[in-house]
Each structure stands twice: as C-alpha cells, then as structure tokens.
Tab-separated table of C-alpha atoms in Angstrom:
chain	number	residue	atom	x	y	z
A	216	MET	CA	20.867	48.768	13.121
A	217	ALA	CA	17.213	48.082	13.916
A	218	ALA	CA	16.228	51.714	13.337
A	219	ASP	CA	17.237	51.475	9.658
A	220	ASN	CA	13.936	49.790	8.846
A	221	VAL	CA	11.813	52.632	10.271
A	222	SER	CA	9.395	53.410	7.448
A	223	PHE	CA	7.514	56.258	9.124
A	224	ASN	CA	8.839	58.943	11.437
A	225	VAL	CA	6.220	58.972	14.193
A	226	LEU	CA	7.789	62.084	15.710
A	227	THR	CA	6.499	64.156	12.782
A	228	HIS	CA	2.863	63.242	13.540
A	229	ASP	CA	0.756	66.020	15.104
A	230	LEU	CA	-0.434	63.853	17.991
A	231	VAL	CA	3.023	62.608	19.035
A	232	PRO	CA	4.915	64.825	21.497
A	233	GLU	CA	8.560	65.817	21.012
A	234	HIS	CA	11.099	63.272	22.288
A	235	HIS	CA	14.688	64.264	23.148
A	236	LEU	CA	17.477	62.000	24.350
A	237	MET	CA	19.106	63.519	27.444
A	238	THR	CA	22.830	63.446	28.193
A	239	GLU	CA	24.095	61.938	31.446
A	240	ALA	CA	24.835	65.451	32.767
A	241	GLU	CA	21.313	66.669	31.934
A	242	THR	CA	19.831	63.537	33.498
A	243	SER	CA	21.852	63.913	36.713
A	244	ALA	CA	20.889	67.589	37.046
A	245	MET	CA	17.183	66.853	36.474
A	246	LEU	CA	17.161	63.952	38.964
A	247	ALA	CA	18.936	66.076	41.589
A	248	GLN	CA	16.507	68.950	41.057
A	249	LYS	CA	13.500	66.651	41.444
A	250	GLY	CA	15.068	64.613	44.265
A	251	ILE	CA	14.321	61.251	42.646
A	252	SER	CA	16.212	58.294	41.203
A	253	LYS	CA	16.074	56.989	37.627
A	254	GLU	CA	14.073	53.964	38.763
A	255	GLN	CA	11.252	56.260	39.931
A	256	LEU	CA	10.704	57.642	36.419
A	257	PRO	CA	7.915	56.304	34.207
A	258	LYS	CA	9.222	53.802	31.663
A	259	ILE	CA	9.376	53.662	27.875
A	260	ARG	CA	10.347	50.452	26.099
A	261	LYS	CA	13.353	50.301	23.822
A	262	SER	CA	11.010	48.842	21.183
A	263	ASP	CA	8.750	51.938	21.243
A	264	ALA	CA	8.427	53.553	17.793
A	265	ALA	CA	9.618	56.934	19.124
A	266	ILE	CA	12.793	55.336	20.522
A	267	LYS	CA	13.469	53.614	17.186
A	268	VAL	CA	13.214	56.968	15.391
A	269	LEU	CA	15.471	58.616	18.005
A	270	GLU	CA	18.039	55.862	17.414
A	271	ASN	CA	17.908	56.674	13.717
A	272	ILE	CA	18.336	60.401	14.426
A	273	GLU	CA	21.180	59.822	16.896
A	274	GLY	CA	22.847	57.330	14.572
A	275	ARG	CA	23.381	54.847	17.399
A	276	PRO	CA	21.405	52.517	19.646
A	277	ILE	CA	19.830	54.053	22.740
A	278	ASP	CA	20.897	52.072	25.791
A	279	GLU	CA	18.642	50.845	28.558
A	280	GLY	CA	18.898	53.279	31.459
A	281	SER	CA	18.943	56.324	29.187
A	282	VAL	CA	16.417	59.078	29.857
A	283	VAL	CA	14.171	60.668	27.243
A	284	LYS	CA	12.576	64.088	27.711
A	285	VAL	CA	9.008	64.213	26.358
A	286	VAL	CA	7.598	67.671	25.633
A	287	ARG	CA	3.838	67.900	25.121
A	288	LYS	CA	2.242	71.059	23.741
A	289	SER	CA	-0.918	72.130	25.553
A	290	LEU	CA	-3.463	74.872	25.021
A	291	THR	CA	-3.811	75.414	28.767
A	292	ALA	CA	-0.314	74.753	30.091
A	293	GLU	CA	1.518	75.731	26.866
A	294	GLU	CA	4.127	73.048	27.483
A	295	PHE	CA	4.267	69.980	29.728
A	296	VAL	CA	7.590	68.179	30.200
A	297	ALA	CA	7.834	64.553	31.296
A	298	TYR	CA	10.770	62.184	31.517
A	299	ARG	CA	10.907	58.474	30.642
A	300	LEU	CA	13.474	55.812	31.510
A	301	VAL	CA	14.338	53.532	28.593
A	302	THR	CA	13.839	49.861	29.499
A	303	LYS	CA	14.283	46.652	27.540
A	304	GLY	CA	11.508	45.327	25.454
C-alpha cells in the first residue's frame, strides 16, 4: 500500500485541519441537505499527503469519488467545516 511509506503524519501538525473520511450514507445526507452533487464539491487529489495518512489510518485505499470532511478550528467561527471530493492524481 502506498500509505505504508508515510514518514510524517501531517494531520498531527498544528496548521493542518482535521480530515475525516465520510461514509456513503453521511455523504448522501450532506449532499441532500446542501442540495448539490458530488461534482460541485471542491477537489482534493488522491496523492495529497492528508489522503495518504487517512489511507494509513483506514487501513485501505481511499477511492476516487469518496468525500472527506475537513474541519478547521477558528478563533472567530470556532469551527468551519468543508467537504472535498477525492480525485485522481
């Protein structure tokens, strides 16, 4: 598995927001609530360091078309949630 050679967990760095792989049910509910399709989400490449670490955590490859929830901590908004569609690359 490509994630086996991850030498540094970028998700533990202070400046990197939390990344969570969403289930199909969670993804469907979120898309329905927002009234959008997966293709309208911002993208994140499968080769991104955060995705590689998530693959290591999950113990399996993350497929293209999966959705990742990104949670940013903020002093003003407390928490900002964004979603990213995993694409090849």
